Amino acid sequence: MSARQVPKQRYLAPKEAASFRQVLKLYETHQYKKALKVADTILKKYPEHGETLAMKGLIMTFTDQRAEGHELIKLGLRNDISSFICWHVYGLFNRTEKNYEEAAKCYQHALKYDPENGNILRDLALLQVQMRNLDGFISSRKQILSQRPEIRQNWTALAIGYALVKDYALAESILQKYEDAMIEAAKPDDIEHSELLLFKNWIIHQSGDVKRALEDLEKIADVVLDKLCVLEYRALYLLELGRSEEAARAYRKLINRNPDCKAYFEGLEKALKVTDDVPKRKALYAALAKQYKRSNVAKWNPLVFLTGQEFKEAVSEYLSGFLARGVPSAFVNLKPLYTDDSKVQAIEEFALKYLSTLTGVASNGSSSTSNGAKDTAEATPTTYLWTVFYLAQHYSKIGKQDVAMEYVEKAIAHTPTLVEAYMVKAKILKRSGDLQAAADTMNQAREIDLQDRFVNSKAGKYYMRANKNDEAVSTISLFTKNDGAGKGVGDLHEMQCIWFVTEQGEMFARQDKIGMALKRFHSVKKIVDDWWTDQFDFHQYATRQGTARTYIDLIRWEDSLYSQPFYTRAAEDAIKTYLSLHDTPKSARVAAELAGLSEEERKRVMKKLKRDRAKENKKLEAEKLSEKDDDPLGKNLENTTKPLEDAMVFYKPIKDLEAWKWLGEEIEKRKNAPVEAKTEATA
Amino acid sequence: MPSNYRISLDDLTPNNLGVLQRINSVVLPTSYSDKWYKESLTVGELAKLAFFNEVPVGAIRCALETSKESSKIYIMTLAVLAAYRRYGIGRKLVEHILEYAKSSQVKEVYCHVWVENEEAMAWYAHQGFERGEFLKGYYRKMEPAGDAYIFRKVIE
């Protein structure tokens, strides 16, 4: 570019122009201190130079001078509004601020002044897919591809774009064109090439042309490195094409590789068309269970479709095996069957009968194996233990907490060292409504095995359910680093431990510590928001590594992120809290407490309230999430003047979900309510 | 006999100290102080837990007594949950101690048994322990004070 084309405000003498190029280079190699020095030498001579100011600002944002950097970036842009560098810099800044919409606008401005700039186009494409502006993404990737068609990932990226909008024909043709144009043959261990072939095959299948997908699969099968995937795709395609015998063979091969994968068994059932034919289905599983003795799926699946006497026999065999071997998770395995009352009945009958054969090892150390009954010859004390343990969980599940308690006490009397027994006892107490006793019992379980983090977490949770924050925090802090502020609470935030943050928020809400509760609910949202932004790195990574199929899975998972219970639960909590803040503002709550008191009493109550609160607040100050946390009690959140707008922040990500429409209606109802009515009501 | 159970021993650690506490408190008539339990962590091989099918059901805790002439191991507590007796768990715990004694040149392993506890006396005799001195009123805290025999096994 010759000097005469350069606008006046951008002109630099040759020496400074060289310095500027140096700044860019130093920035790219992360040598920020040096870069700043060089930038300052330019600014000595050209203090108004926009591009240098912008670069200096950008670098400052990397050296802990964010605010000043931001100002310089803006100043630079003002001084040279037609510079693509200034716009790119501002875009980068917005991107680090996670303000993706603004960033995309900046990039588009930058491209106006330098339409062929590949770096900016690529950055723009990343933002577009992050914001799910897929049309924009496709058009950017098209441009990039036309500039650099020799790079494989440019083809993959465009094909991904088409796949994301479900235009499979175009996606396939892009990949086909690349293959046709490929000059060098791929090396045998080229994983990217292998993934690309599978991606194309997946696309053909997605397009609905199963026959061609199968043909393609056979063509690439030898080259593809992911052999398991070929087997799985083949089995599925054969099944969909109605080539049952071959499909059955393919699924048997898969089961042989992994006899604990449910999907393979389902595939085999479909291929053999036995799903609606109980006798055949039963025979199939009997054979499979015999062949794969260690497979739980082969034993478990029949429990779902068998009924009546056949179920009784099957479940007896299944459960007695578990009880004799002492598998603590026996109940967890059978729990899904508890939606069927007749099955529950059958299980109960069997377990009670089984228990009655175990009297020899039941009581505390009385008789030896002299019972004589055949069944007891092999029974050991732990068989008895796990059987009463099972019954305790069984009765608790079906709502008979008293009976459940009898059985769990039997287990504890028999073996007072079994952690699991105390845990079940705690659960029974919780279900009976005695939250304090439940927490104490869970803590007893914890004390038997201090290194078990699962029971430690449970104890923490049970304490929170009993509104015991101190106990909860000191318990869970036994497993956290605790070198920052706020003991384990800060650590668990950093570790994105959603269950803990949610439980604590709900506890604070029950205790009417509104600020603290809101603070936790916001933390949950922040964690989920972080997961949403975390995908940013993968937009680039996936095309570089060629892992397109996994990437598309990730994108679809991210799309469902906010509909998952870990978010919706906290969102519901937060919205309800904000609604109650709207319905009963703080002043009204205080007024209600003082209503009907004499002046003197009122003073006394206020004084006591103040004292209590100061005490409480001091304690909660210890709950700072980090050194920078300047509102550990969430006062700013609680003192909001616009609770409905705040509620909307939580509602927005779930507004299109049918199940949560009612929450939106609750907010709307209040928004539309005439203000006068409210003031009258509280007056 | 086809065994459908496994017995194994494991070390006492700060994390499972609660198990020793629970077993002793359920099985033994005397109670021990927190200090005593904390000290149990310092005796190494002289404190062990026993597991039956992975469930902790028994424990032994001894002390090494050294003097100028010889050193002895004193079995302070040996307990197996009632439901798990007659499976050889106690024997396995004591055998461990006897082996340890042998490997560390300890000449004698001994304990006290309450004279009324016929079962325990027979058990120790069965393990090859010999009945020794009669100690009148050894169990002072009992009402009335209980007498004890010493049971000892000399290590060759």
mmCIF file with all atom_site columns, N, CA, C and O in Angstrom, chain A residues 264-278:
data_model
loop_
_atom_site.group_PDB
_atom_site.id
_atom_site.type_symbol
_atom_site.label_atom_id
_atom_site.label_alt_id
_atom_site.label_comp_id
_atom_site.label_asym_id
_atom_site.label_entity_id
_atom_site.label_seq_id
_atom_site.pdbx_PDB_ins_code
_atom_site.Cartn_x
_atom_site.Cartn_y
_atom_site.Cartn_z
_atom_site.occupancy
_atom_site.B_iso_or_equiv
_atom_site.pdbx_formal_charge
_atom_site.auth_seq_id
_atom_site.auth_comp_id
_atom_site.auth_asym_id
_atom_site.auth_atom_id
_atom_site.pdbx_PDB_model_num
ATOM 1  N N  . TYR A 1 264 ? -27.454 -52.237 22.055 1.00 0.00 ? 264 TYR A N  1
ATOM 2  C CA . TYR A 1 264 ? -27.189 -53.403 21.205 1.00 0.00 ? 264 TYR A CA 1
ATOM 3  C C  . TYR A 1 264 ? -28.292 -54.450 21.387 1.00 0.00 ? 264 TYR A C  1
ATOM 4  O O  . TYR A 1 264 ? -28.734 -55.074 20.428 1.00 0.00 ? 264 TYR A O  1
ATOM 5  N N  . PHE A 1 265 ? -28.700 -54.646 22.627 1.00 0.00 ? 265 PHE A N  1
ATOM 6  C CA . PHE A 1 265 ? -29.762 -55.627 22.887 1.00 0.00 ? 265 PHE A CA 1
ATOM 7  C C  . PHE A 1 265 ? -31.071 -55.182 22.238 1.00 0.00 ? 265 PHE A C  1
ATOM 8  O O  . PHE A 1 265 ? -31.794 -55.985 21.667 1.00 0.00 ? 265 PHE A O  1
ATOM 9  N N  . GLU A 1 266 ? -31.335 -53.895 22.319 1.00 0.00 ? 266 GLU A N  1
ATOM 10 C CA . GLU A 1 266 ? -32.547 -53.375 21.683 1.00 0.00 ? 266 GLU A CA 1
ATOM 11 C C  . GLU A 1 266 ? -32.495 -53.600 20.185 1.00 0.00 ? 266 GLU A C  1
ATOM 12 O O  . GLU A 1 266 ? -33.486 -54.003 19.564 1.00 0.00 ? 266 GLU A O  1
ATOM 13 N N  . GLY A 1 267 ? -31.325 -53.336 19.593 1.00 0.00 ? 267 GLY A N  1
ATOM 14 C CA . GLY A 1 267 ? -31.159 -53.546 18.162 1.00 0.00 ? 267 GLY A CA 1
ATOM 15 C C  . GLY A 1 267 ? -31.402 -54.997 17.791 1.00 0.00 ? 267 GLY A C  1
ATOM 16 O O  . GLY A 1 267 ? -32.120 -55.291 16.827 1.00 0.00 ? 267 GLY A O  1
ATOM 17 N N  . LEU A 1 268 ? -30.843 -55.894 18.582 1.00 0.00 ? 268 LEU A N  1
ATOM 18 C CA . LEU A 1 268 ? -31.011 -57.318 18.292 1.00 0.00 ? 268 LEU A CA 1
ATOM 19 C C  . LEU A 1 268 ? -32.485 -57.722 18.390 1.00 0.00 ? 268 LEU A C  1
ATOM 20 O O  . LEU A 1 268 ? -32.993 -58.445 17.536 1.00 0.00 ? 268 LEU A O  1
ATOM 21 N N  . GLU A 1 269 ? -33.148 -57.227 19.415 1.00 0.00 ? 269 GLU A N  1
ATOM 22 C CA . GLU A 1 269 ? -34.578 -57.525 19.566 1.00 0.00 ? 269 GLU A CA 1
ATOM 23 C C  . GLU A 1 269 ? -35.353 -57.096 18.328 1.00 0.00 ? 269 GLU A C  1
ATOM 24 O O  . GLU A 1 269 ? -36.201 -57.832 17.815 1.00 0.00 ? 269 GLU A O  1
ATOM 25 N N  . LYS A 1 270 ? -35.058 -55.889 17.847 1.00 0.00 ? 270 LYS A N  1
ATOM 26 C CA . LYS A 1 270 ? -35.781 -55.377 16.686 1.00 0.00 ? 270 LYS A CA 1
ATOM 27 C C  . LYS A 1 270 ? -35.462 -56.205 15.448 1.00 0.00 ? 270 LYS A C  1
ATOM 28 O O  . LYS A 1 270 ? -36.340 -56.517 14.656 1.00 0.00 ? 270 LYS A O  1
ATOM 29 N N  . ALA A 1 271 ? -34.180 -56.537 15.290 1.00 0.00 ? 271 ALA A N  1
ATOM 30 C CA . ALA A 1 271 ? -33.772 -57.306 14.117 1.00 0.00 ? 271 ALA A CA 1
ATOM 31 C C  . ALA A 1 271 ? -34.472 -58.663 14.102 1.00 0.00 ? 271 ALA A C  1
ATOM 32 O O  . ALA A 1 271 ? -34.882 -59.153 13.061 1.00 0.00 ? 271 ALA A O  1
ATOM 33 N N  . LEU A 1 272 ? -34.609 -59.256 15.285 1.00 0.00 ? 272 LEU A N  1
ATOM 34 C CA . LEU A 1 272 ? -35.240 -60.576 15.359 1.00 0.00 ? 272 LEU A CA 1
ATOM 35 C C  . LEU A 1 272 ? -36.765 -60.464 15.455 1.00 0.00 ? 272 LEU A C  1
ATOM 36 O O  . LEU A 1 272 ? -37.451 -61.481 15.494 1.00 0.00 ? 272 LEU A O  1
ATOM 37 N N  . LYS A 1 273 ? -37.257 -59.247 15.525 1.00 0.00 ? 273 LYS A N  1
ATOM 38 C CA . LYS A 1 273 ? -38.705 -58.981 15.610 1.00 0.00 ? 273 LYS A CA 1
ATOM 39 C C  . LYS A 1 273 ? -39.355 -59.740 16.775 1.00 0.00 ? 273 LYS A C  1
ATOM 40 O O  . LYS A 1 273 ? -40.392 -60.380 16.609 1.00 0.00 ? 273 LYS A O  1
ATOM 41 N N  . VAL A 1 274 ? -38.710 -59.705 17.922 1.00 0.00 ? 274 VAL A N  1
ATOM 42 C CA . VAL A 1 274 ? -39.279 -60.429 19.061 1.00 0.00 ? 274 VAL A CA 1
ATOM 43 C C  . VAL A 1 274 ? -39.872 -59.492 20.099 1.00 0.00 ? 274 VAL A C  1
ATOM 44 O O  . VAL A 1 274 ? -40.397 -59.931 21.116 1.00 0.00 ? 274 VAL A O  1
ATOM 45 N N  . THR A 1 275 ? -39.803 -58.191 19.832 1.00 0.00 ? 275 THR A N  1
ATOM 46 C CA . THR A 1 275 ? -40.194 -57.229 20.847 1.00 0.00 ? 275 THR A CA 1
ATOM 47 C C  . THR A 1 275 ? -41.633 -57.438 21.326 1.00 0.00 ? 275 THR A C  1
ATOM 48 O O  . THR A 1 275 ? -41.933 -57.262 22.506 1.00 0.00 ? 275 THR A O  1
ATOM 49 N N  . ASP A 1 276 ? -42.522 -57.846 20.417 1.00 0.00 ? 276 ASP A N  1
ATOM 50 C CA . ASP A 1 276 ? -43.915 -58.026 20.824 1.00 0.00 ? 276 ASP A CA 1
ATOM 51 C C  . ASP A 1 276 ? -44.289 -59.481 21.078 1.00 0.00 ? 276 ASP A C  1
ATOM 52 O O  . ASP A 1 276 ? -45.456 -59.815 21.216 1.00 0.00 ? 276 ASP A O  1
ATOM 53 N N  . ASP A 1 277 ? -43.300 -60.344 21.121 1.00 0.00 ? 277 ASP A N  1
ATOM 54 C CA . ASP A 1 277 ? -43.557 -61.765 21.277 1.00 0.00 ? 277 ASP A CA 1
ATOM 55 C C  . ASP A 1 277 ? -42.848 -62.253 22.545 1.00 0.00 ? 277 ASP A C  1
ATOM 56 O O  . ASP A 1 277 ? -41.670 -62.613 22.522 1.00 0.00 ? 277 ASP A O  1
ATOM 57 N N  . VAL A 1 278 ? -43.598 -62.234 23.663 1.00 0.00 ? 278 VAL A N  1
ATOM 58 C CA . VAL A 1 278 ? -42.944 -62.480 24.955 1.00 0.00 ? 278 VAL A CA 1
ATOM 59 C C  . VAL A 1 278 ? -42.217 -63.828 25.034 1.00 0.00 ? 278 VAL A C  1
ATOM 60 O O  . VAL A 1 278 ? -41.056 -63.861 25.456 1.00 0.00 ? 278 VAL A O  1
#
